[in-house]
Short mmCIF file of N, CA and C and ligand atoms in Angstrom, two decimals:
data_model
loop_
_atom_site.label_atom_id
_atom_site.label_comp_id
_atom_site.label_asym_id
_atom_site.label_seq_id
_atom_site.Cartn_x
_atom_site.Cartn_y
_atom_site.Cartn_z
N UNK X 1 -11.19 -42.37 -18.18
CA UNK X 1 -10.00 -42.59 -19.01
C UNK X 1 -9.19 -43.73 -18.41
N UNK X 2 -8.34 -44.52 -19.04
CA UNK X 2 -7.62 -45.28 -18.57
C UNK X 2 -6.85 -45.01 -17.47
N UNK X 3 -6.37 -43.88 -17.24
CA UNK X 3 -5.89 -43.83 -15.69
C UNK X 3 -6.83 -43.25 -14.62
N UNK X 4 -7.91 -43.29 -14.76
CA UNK X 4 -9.12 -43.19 -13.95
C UNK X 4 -9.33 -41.64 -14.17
N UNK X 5 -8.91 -40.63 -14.35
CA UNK X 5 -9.54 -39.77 -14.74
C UNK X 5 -10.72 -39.24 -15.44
N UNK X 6 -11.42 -38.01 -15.26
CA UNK X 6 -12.74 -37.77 -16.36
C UNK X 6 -12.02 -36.74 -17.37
N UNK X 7 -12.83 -36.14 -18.63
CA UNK X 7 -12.94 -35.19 -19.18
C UNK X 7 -14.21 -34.61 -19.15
N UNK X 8 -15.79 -35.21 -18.67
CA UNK X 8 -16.87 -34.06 -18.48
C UNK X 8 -17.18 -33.87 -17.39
N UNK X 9 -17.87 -32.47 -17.33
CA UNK X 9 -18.18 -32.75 -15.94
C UNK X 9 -19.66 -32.31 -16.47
N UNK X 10 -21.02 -32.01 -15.52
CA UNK X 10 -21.89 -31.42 -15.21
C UNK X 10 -22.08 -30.63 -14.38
N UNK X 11 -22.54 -29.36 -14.50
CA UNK X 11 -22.97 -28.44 -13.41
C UNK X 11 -21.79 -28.97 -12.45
N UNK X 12 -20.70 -28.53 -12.79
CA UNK X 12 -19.50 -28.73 -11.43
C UNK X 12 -19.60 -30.45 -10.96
N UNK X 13 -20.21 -31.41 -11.60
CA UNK X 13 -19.86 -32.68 -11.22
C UNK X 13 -18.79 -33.16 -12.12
N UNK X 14 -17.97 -34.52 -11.77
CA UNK X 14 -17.73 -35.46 -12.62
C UNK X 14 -18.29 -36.49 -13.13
N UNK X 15 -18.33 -36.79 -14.47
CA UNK X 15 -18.96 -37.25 -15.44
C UNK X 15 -18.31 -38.70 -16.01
N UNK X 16 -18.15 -40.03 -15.34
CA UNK X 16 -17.53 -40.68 -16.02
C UNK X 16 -17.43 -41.21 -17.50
N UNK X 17 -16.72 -41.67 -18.22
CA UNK X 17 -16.73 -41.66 -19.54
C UNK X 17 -17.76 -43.38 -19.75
N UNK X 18 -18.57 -43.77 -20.84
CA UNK X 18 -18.83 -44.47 -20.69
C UNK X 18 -17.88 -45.50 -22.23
N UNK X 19 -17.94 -46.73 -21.30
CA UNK X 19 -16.96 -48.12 -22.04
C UNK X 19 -15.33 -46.58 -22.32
N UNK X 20 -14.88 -46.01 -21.98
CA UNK X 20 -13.81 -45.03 -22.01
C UNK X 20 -14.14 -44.59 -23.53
N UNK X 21 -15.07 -44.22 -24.17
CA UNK X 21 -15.25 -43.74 -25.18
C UNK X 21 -16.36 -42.78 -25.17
N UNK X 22 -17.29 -42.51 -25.13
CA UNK X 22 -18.78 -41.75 -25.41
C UNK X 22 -18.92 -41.59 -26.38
N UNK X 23 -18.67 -42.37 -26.88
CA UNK X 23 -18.64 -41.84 -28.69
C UNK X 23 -20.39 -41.54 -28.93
N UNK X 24 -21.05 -41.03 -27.37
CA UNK X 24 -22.66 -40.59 -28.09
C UNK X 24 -23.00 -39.38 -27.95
N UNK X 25 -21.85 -39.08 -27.93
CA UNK X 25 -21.32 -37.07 -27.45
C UNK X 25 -21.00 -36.89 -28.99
N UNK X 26 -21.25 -35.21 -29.04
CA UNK X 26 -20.99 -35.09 -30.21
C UNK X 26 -19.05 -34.53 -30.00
N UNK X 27 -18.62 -34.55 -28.97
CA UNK X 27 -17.63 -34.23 -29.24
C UNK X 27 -17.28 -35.34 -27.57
N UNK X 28 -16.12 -35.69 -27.51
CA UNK X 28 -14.89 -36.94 -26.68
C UNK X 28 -13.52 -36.44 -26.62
N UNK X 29 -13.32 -36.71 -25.44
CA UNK X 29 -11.49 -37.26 -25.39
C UNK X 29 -11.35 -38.90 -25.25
N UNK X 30 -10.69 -39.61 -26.01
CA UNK X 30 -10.67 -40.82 -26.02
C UNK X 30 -9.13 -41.04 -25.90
N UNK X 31 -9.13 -42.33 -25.75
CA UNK X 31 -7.25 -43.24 -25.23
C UNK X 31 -7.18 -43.00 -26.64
N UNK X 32 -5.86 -42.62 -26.65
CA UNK X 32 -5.24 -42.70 -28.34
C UNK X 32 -5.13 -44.35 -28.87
N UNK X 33 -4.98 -45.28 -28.19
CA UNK X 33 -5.25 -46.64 -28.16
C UNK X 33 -6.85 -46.93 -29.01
N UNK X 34 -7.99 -45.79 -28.07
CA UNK X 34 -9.12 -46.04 -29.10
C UNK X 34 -8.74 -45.55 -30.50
N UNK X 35 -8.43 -44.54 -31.26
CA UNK X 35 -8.61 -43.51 -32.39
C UNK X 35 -8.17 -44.59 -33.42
N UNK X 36 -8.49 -44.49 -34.49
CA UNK X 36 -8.29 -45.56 -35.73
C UNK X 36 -8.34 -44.62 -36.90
N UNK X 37 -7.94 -44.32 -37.46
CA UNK X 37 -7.59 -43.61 -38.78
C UNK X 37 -8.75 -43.91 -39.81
N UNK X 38 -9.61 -43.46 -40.82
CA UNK X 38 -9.96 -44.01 -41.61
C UNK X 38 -10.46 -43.35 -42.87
N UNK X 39 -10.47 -44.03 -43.82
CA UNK X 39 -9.82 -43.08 -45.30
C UNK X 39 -11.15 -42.29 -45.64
N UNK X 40 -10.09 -41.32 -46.21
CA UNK X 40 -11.10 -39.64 -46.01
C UNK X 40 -12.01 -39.66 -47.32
N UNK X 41 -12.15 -41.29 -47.81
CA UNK X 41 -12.91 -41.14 -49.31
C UNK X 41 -14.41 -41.93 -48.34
N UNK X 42 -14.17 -42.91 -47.48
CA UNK X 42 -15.05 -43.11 -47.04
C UNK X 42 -16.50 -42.76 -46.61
N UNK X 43 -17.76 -42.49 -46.61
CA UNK X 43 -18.81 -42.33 -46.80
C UNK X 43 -19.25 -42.08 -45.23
N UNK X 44 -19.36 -40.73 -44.67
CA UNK X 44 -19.75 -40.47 -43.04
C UNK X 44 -21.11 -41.13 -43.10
N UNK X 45 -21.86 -40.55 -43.94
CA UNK X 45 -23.24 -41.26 -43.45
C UNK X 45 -23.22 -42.52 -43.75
N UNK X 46 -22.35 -43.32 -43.68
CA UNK X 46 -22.51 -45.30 -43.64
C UNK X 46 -21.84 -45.25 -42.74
N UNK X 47 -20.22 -44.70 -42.63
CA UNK X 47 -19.44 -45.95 -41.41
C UNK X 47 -19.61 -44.95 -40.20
N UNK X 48 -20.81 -44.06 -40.02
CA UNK X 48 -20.71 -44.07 -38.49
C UNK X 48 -21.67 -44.77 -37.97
N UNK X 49 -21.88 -45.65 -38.38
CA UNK X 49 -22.86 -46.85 -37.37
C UNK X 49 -22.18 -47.64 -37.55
N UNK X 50 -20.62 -48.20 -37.81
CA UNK X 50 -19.58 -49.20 -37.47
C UNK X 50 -18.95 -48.97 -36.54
N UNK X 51 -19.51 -49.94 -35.32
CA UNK X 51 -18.86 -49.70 -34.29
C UNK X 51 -18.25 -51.42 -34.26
N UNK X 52 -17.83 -51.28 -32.99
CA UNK X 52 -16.91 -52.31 -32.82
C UNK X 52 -16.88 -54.03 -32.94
N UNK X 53 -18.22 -54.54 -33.14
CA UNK X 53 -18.64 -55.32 -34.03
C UNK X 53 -18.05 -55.87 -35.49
N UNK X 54 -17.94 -54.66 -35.93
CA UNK X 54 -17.63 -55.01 -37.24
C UNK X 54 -16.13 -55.16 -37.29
N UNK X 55 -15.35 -54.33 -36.61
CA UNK X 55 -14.01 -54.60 -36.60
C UNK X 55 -13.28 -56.24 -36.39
N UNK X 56 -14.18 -56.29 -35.05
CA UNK X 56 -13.58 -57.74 -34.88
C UNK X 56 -13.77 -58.51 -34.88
N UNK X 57 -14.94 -58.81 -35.74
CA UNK X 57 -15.35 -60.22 -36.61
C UNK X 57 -15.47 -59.78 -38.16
N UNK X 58 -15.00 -58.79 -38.62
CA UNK X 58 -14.38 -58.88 -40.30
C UNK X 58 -12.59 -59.05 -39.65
N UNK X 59 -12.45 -57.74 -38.46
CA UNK X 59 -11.23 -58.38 -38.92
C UNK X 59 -10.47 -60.07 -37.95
N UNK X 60 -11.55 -60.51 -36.87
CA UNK X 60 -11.24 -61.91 -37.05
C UNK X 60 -10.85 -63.43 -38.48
N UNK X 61 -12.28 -62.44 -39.21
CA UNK X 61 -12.28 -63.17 -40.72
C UNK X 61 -11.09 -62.72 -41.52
N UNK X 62 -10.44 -61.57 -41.68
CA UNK X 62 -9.94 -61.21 -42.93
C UNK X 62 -8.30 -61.36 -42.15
N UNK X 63 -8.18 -60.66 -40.94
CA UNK X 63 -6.67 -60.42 -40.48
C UNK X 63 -6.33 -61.46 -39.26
N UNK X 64 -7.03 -62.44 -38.79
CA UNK X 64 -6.50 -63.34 -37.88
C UNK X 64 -6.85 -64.87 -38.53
N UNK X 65 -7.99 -65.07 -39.14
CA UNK X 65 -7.84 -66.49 -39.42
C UNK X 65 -7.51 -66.57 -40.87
N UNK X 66 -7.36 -65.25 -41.33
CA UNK X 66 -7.13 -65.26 -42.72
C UNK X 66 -7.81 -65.98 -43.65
N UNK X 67 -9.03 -66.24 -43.95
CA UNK X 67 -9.72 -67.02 -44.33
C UNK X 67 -9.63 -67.19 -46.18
N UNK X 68 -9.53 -68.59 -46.39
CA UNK X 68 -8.68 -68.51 -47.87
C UNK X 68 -9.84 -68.84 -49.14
N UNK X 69 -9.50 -67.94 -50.22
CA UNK X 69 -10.55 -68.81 -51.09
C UNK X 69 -10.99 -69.82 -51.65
N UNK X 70 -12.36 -70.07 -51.37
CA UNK X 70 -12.65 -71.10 -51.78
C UNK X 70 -12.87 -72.39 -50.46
N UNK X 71 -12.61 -71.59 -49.65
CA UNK X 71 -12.87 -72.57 -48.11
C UNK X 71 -14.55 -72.51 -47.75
N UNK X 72 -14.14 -73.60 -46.41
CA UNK X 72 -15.24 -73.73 -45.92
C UNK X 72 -15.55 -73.23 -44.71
N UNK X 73 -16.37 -72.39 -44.14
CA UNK X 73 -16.40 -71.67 -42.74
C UNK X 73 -17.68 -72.41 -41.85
N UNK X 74 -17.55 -72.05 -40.67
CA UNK X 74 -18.47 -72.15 -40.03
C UNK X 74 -18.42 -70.94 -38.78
N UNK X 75 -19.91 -70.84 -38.65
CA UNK X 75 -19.50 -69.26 -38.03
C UNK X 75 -20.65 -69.74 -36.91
N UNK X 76 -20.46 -69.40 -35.49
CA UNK X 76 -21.37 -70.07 -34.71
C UNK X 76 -22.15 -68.41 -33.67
N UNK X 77 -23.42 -68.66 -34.07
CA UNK X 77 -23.82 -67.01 -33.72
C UNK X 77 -24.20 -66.53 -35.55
N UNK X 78 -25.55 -65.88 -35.28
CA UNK X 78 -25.93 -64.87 -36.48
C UNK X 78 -26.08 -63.86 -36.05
N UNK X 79 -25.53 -63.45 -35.28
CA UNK X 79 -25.92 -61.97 -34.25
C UNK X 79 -24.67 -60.93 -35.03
N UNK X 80 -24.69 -59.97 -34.04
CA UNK X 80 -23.76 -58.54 -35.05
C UNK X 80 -22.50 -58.81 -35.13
N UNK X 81 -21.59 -59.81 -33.71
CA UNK X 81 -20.08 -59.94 -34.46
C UNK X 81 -20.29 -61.11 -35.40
N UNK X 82 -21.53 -62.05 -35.87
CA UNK X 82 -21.33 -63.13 -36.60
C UNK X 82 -21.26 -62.56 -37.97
N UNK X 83 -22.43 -61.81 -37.72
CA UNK X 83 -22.47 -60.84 -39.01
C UNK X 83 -21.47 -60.34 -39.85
N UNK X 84 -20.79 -59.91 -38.94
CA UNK X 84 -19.03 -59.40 -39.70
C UNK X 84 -18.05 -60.11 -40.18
N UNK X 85 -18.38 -61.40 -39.27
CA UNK X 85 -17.51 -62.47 -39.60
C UNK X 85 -17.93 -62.92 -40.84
N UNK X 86 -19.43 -62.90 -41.41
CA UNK X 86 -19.69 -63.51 -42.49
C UNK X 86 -19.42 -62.91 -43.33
N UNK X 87 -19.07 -61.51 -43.22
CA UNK X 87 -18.70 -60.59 -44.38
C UNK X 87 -17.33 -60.93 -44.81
N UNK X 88 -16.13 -61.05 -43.69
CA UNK X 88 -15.06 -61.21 -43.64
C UNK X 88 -15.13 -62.53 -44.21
N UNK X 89 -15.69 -63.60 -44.62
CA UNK X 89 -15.54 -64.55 -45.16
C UNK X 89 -15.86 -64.77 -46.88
N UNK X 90 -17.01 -63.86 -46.79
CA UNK X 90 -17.59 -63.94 -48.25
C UNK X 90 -16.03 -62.75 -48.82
N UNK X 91 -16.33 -61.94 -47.89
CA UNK X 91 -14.63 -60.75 -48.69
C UNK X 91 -13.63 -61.70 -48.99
N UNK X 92 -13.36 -62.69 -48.09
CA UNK X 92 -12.08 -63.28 -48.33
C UNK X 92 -12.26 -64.35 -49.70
N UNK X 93 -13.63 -64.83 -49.88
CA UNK X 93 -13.84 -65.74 -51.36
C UNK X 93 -14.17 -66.68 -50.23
N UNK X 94 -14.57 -67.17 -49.34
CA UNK X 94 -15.07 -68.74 -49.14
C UNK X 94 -16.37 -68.91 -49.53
N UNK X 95 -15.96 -70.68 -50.15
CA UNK X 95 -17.24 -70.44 -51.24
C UNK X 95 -18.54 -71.31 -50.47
N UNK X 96 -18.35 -71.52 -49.37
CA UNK X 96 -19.50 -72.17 -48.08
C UNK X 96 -19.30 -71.73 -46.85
N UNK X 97 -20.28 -71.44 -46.17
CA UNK X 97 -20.73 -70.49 -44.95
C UNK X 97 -21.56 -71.05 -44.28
N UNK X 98 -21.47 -71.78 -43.13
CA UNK X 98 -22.34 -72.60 -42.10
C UNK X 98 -22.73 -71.49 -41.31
N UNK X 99 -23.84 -71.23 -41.05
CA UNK X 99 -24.41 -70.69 -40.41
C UNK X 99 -25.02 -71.17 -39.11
N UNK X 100 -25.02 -70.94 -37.39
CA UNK X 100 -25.30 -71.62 -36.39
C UNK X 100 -26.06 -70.61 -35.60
N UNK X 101 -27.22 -71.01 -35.28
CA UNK X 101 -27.98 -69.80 -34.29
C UNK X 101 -29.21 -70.78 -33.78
N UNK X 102 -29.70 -70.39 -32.37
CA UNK X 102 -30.94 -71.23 -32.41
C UNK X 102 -31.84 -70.02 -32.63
N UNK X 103 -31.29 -68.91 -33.04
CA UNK X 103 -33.19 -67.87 -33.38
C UNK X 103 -32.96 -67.63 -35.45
N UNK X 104 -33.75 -68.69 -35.52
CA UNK X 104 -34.11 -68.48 -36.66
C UNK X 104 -34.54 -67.08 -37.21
N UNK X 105 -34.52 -66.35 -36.60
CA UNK X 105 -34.88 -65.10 -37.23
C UNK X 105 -33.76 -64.41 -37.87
N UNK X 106 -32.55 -64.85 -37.12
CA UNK X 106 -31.59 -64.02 -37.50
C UNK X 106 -31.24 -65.19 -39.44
N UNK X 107 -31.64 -66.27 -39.49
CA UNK X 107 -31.67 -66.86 -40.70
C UNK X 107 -31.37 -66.19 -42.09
N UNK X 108 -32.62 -65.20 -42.32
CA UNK X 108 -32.44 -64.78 -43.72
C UNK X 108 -31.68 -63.37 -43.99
N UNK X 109 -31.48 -62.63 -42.74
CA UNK X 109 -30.25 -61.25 -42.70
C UNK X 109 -29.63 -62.22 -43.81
N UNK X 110 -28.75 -63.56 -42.29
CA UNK X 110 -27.85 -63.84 -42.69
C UNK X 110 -27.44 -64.27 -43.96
N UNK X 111 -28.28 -65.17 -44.95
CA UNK X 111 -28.20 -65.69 -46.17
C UNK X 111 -28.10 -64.54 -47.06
N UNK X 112 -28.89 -63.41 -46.55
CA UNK X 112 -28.37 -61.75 -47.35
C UNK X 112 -27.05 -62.09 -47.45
N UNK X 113 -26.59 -61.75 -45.96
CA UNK X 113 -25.14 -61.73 -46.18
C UNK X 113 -23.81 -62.38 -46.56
N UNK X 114 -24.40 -63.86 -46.69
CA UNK X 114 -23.51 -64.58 -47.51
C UNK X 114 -23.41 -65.72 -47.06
N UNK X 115 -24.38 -66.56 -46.50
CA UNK X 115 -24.26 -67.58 -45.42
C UNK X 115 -25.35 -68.81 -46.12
N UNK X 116 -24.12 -69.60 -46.73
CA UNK X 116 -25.02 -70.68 -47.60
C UNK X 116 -25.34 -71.75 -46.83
N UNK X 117 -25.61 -72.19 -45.93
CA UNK X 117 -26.58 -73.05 -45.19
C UNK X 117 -26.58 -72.58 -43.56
N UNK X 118 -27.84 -72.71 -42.70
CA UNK X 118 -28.30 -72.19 -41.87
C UNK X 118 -28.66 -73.53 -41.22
N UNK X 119 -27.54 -73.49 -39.98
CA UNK X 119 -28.55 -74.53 -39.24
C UNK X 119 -28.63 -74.35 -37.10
N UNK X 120 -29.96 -74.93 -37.14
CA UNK X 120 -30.52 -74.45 -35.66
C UNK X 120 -30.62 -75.41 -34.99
N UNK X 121 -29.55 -75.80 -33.81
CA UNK X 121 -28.94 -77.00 -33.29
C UNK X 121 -30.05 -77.25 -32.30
N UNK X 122 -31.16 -76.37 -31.93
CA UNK X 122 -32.34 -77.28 -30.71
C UNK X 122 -32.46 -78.14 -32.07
N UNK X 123 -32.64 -78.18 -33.19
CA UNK X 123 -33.67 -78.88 -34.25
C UNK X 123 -32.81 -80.27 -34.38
N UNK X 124 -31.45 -80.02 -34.44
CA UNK X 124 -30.67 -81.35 -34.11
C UNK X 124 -30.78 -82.34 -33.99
N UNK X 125 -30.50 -83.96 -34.10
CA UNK X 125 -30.63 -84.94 -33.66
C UNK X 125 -29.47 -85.21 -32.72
N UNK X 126 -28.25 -84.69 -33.70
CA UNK X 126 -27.23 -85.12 -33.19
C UNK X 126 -26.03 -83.65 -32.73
N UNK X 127 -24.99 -84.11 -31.94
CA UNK X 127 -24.10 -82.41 -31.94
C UNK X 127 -23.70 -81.50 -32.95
N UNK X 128 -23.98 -80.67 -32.88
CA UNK X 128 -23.66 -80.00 -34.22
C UNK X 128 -22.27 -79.91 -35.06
N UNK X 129 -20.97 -80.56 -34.22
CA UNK X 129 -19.82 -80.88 -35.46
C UNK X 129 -20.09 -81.89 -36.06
N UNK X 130 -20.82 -82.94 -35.69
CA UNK X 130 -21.18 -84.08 -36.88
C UNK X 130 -21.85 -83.85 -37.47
N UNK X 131 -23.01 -83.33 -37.29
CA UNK X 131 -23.31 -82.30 -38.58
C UNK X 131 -23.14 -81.85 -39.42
N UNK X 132 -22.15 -80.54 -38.49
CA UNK X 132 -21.20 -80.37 -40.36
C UNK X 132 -20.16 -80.99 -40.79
N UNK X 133 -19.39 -81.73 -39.92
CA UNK X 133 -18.84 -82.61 -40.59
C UNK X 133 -19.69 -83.62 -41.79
N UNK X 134 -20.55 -84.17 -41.45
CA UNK X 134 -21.39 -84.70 -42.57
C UNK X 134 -21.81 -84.09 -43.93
N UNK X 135 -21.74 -82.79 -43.67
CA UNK X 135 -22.38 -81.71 -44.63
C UNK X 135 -21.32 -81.33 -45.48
N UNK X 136 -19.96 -81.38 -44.86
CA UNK X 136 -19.06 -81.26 -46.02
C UNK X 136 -17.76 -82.31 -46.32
N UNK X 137 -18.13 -83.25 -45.77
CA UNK X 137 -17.67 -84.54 -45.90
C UNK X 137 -16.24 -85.08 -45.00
N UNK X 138 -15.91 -83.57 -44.72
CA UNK X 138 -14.60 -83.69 -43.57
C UNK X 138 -15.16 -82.90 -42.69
N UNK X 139 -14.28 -81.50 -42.93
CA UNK X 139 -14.53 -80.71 -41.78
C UNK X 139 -14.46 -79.50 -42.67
N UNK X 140 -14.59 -78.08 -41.53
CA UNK X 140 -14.66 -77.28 -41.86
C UNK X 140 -13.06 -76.48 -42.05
N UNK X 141 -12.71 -75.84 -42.92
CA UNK X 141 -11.50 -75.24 -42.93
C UNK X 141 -11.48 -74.02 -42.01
N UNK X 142 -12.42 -73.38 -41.88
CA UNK X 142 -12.25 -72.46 -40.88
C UNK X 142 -13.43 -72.17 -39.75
N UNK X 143 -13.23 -72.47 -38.52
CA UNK X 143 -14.64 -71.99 -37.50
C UNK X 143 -14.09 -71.01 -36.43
N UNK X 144 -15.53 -70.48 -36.33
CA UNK X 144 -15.39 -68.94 -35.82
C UNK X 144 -16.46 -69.54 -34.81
N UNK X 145 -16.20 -69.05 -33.35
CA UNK X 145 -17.49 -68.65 -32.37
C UNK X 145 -17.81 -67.66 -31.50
N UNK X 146 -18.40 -67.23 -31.69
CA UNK X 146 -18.48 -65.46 -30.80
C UNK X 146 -19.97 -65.37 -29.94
N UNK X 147 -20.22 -66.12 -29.79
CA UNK X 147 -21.10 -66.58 -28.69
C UNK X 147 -20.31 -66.14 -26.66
N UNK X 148 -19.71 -66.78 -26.96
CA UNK X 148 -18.70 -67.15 -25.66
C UNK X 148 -19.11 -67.98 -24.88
N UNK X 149 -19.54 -69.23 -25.53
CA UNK X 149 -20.07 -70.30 -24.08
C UNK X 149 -18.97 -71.33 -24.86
N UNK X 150 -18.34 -72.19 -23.33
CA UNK X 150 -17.81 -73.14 -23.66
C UNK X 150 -18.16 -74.21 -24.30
N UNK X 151 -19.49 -74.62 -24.42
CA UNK X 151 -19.99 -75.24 -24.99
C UNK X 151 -20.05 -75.44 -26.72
N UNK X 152 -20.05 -74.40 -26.82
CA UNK X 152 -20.16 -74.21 -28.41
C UNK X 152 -18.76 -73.79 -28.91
N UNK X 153 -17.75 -73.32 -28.08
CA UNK X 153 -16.93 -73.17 -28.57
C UNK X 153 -16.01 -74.67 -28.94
N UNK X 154 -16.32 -76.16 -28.13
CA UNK X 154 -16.15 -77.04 -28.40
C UNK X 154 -16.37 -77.90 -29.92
N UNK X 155 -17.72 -77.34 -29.76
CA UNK X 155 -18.49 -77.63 -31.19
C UNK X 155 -17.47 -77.31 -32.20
N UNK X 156 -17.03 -75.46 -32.35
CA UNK X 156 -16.23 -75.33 -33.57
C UNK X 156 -15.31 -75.40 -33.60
N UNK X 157 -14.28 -76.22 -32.36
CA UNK X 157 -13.38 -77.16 -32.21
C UNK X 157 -13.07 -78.49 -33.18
N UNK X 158 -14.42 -79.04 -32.30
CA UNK X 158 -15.23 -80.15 -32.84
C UNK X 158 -15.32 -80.26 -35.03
N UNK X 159 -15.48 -78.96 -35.23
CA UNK X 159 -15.84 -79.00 -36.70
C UNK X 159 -14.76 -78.91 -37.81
N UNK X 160 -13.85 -78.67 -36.76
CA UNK X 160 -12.30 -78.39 -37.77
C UNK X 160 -11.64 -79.63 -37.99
N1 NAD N 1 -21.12 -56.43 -30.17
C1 NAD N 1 -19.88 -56.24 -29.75
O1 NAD N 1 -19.15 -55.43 -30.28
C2 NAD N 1 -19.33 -57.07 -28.62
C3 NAD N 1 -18.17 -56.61 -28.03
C4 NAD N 1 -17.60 -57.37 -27.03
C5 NAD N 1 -18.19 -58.57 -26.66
N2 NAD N 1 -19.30 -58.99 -27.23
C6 NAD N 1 -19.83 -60.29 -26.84
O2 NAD N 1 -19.85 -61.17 -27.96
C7 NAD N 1 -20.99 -62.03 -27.89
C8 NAD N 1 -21.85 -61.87 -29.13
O3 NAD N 1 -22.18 -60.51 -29.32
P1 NAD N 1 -23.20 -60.05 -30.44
O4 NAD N 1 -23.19 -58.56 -30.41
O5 NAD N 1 -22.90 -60.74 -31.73
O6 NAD N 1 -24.56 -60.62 -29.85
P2 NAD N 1 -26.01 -60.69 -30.53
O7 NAD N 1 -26.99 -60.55 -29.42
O8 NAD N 1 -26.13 -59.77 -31.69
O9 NAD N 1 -26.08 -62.18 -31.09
C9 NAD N 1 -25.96 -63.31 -30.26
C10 NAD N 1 -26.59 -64.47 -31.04
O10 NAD N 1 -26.19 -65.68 -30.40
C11 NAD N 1 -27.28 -66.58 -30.51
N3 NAD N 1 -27.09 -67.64 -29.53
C12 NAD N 1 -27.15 -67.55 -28.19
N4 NAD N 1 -26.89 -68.74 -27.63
C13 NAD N 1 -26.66 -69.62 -28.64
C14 NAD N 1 -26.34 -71.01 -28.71
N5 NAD N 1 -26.20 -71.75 -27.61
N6 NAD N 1 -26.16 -71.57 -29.92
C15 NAD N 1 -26.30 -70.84 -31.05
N7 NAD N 1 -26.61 -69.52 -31.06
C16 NAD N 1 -26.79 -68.92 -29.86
C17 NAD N 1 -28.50 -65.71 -30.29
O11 NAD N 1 -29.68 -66.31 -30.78
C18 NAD N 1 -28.12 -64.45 -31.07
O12 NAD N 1 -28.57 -64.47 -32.41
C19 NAD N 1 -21.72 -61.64 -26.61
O13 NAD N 1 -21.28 -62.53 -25.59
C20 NAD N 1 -21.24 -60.23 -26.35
O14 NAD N 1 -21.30 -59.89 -24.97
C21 NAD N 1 -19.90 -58.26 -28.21
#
């Protein structure tokens, strides 16, 4: 728990909590900081495999960059927080979605999910904000990177 305490134990041991949640117990004491409310019409068998992923790259997309309709995104990463982010973008109405990953595999999820061009920067000639800068003739109105390398976070610097 946040003040270093446990709530399980085993056979008379202590049991630390894991990431301060266990949410793989069927029953937890969690920081009231974790607990999130969520509406009782909602569907158990879908949102209990939303874990924290989805929170903060829909709500990067929907409640911090506010993403407006009819914009242009670029989202760097097709992995699970990109994923959310692309949701949070198509929810918000942007009507183009740059897609950035070098594993093409994650490619066609993503175009499921709403991601109208896909591109894989080893394949590159050049850095990938001129790129999309080229691709949409300025820049991008909104870039997202959830990668965490400085490198790329330059890029969607670079693309705005
Ligand atoms: N999943 C979570 O809830 C969570 C929570 C906290 C922090 N994080 C951190 O956020 C980051 C992303 O997490 P995730 O769950 O989306 O990861 P993920 O493994 O699902 O996806 C990462 C993606 O990044 C791509 N990638 C790696 N290097 C790249 C590069 N140089 N250029 C373009 N694409 C590149 C990979 O091919 C992969 O598709 C990680 O650093 C992770 O530790 C994730």
């Amino acid at each position: 728990m946040l003040d270093g305490t446990s709530r399980f134990t085993c056979k008379g041991e202590k049991i630390y909590h894991s990431f301060r949640t266990s949410t793989f117990t069927e029953y937890t004491v969690v920081p009231e900081i974790s607990v999130v409310k969520i509406d009782a019409a909602a569907p158990m068998d879908k949102i209990y495999v939303i874990s924290c992923e989805v929170a903060t790259g829909y709500g990067a997309a929907v409640h911090s960059a506010k993403v407006t309709p009819g914009s242009t995104c670029v989202v760097f990463e097709l992995g699970r927080i990109s994923s959310a982010i692309v949701m949070g973008c198509k929810a918000s109405g942007a009507s183009r979605i740059i897609g950035v990953d070098i594993n093409e595999g994650k490619f066609p999820r993503a175009r499921a999910l709403g991601v109208t061009d896909c591109l894989n920067p080893s394949n590159l000639k050049k850095p990938i904000q001129e790129v999309v800068k080229e691709m949409t003739g300025t820049s991008v109105d909104f870039a997202f990177e959830a990668i965490g390398l400085a490198e790329t976070m330059v890029c969607g610097f670079g693309s705005q």
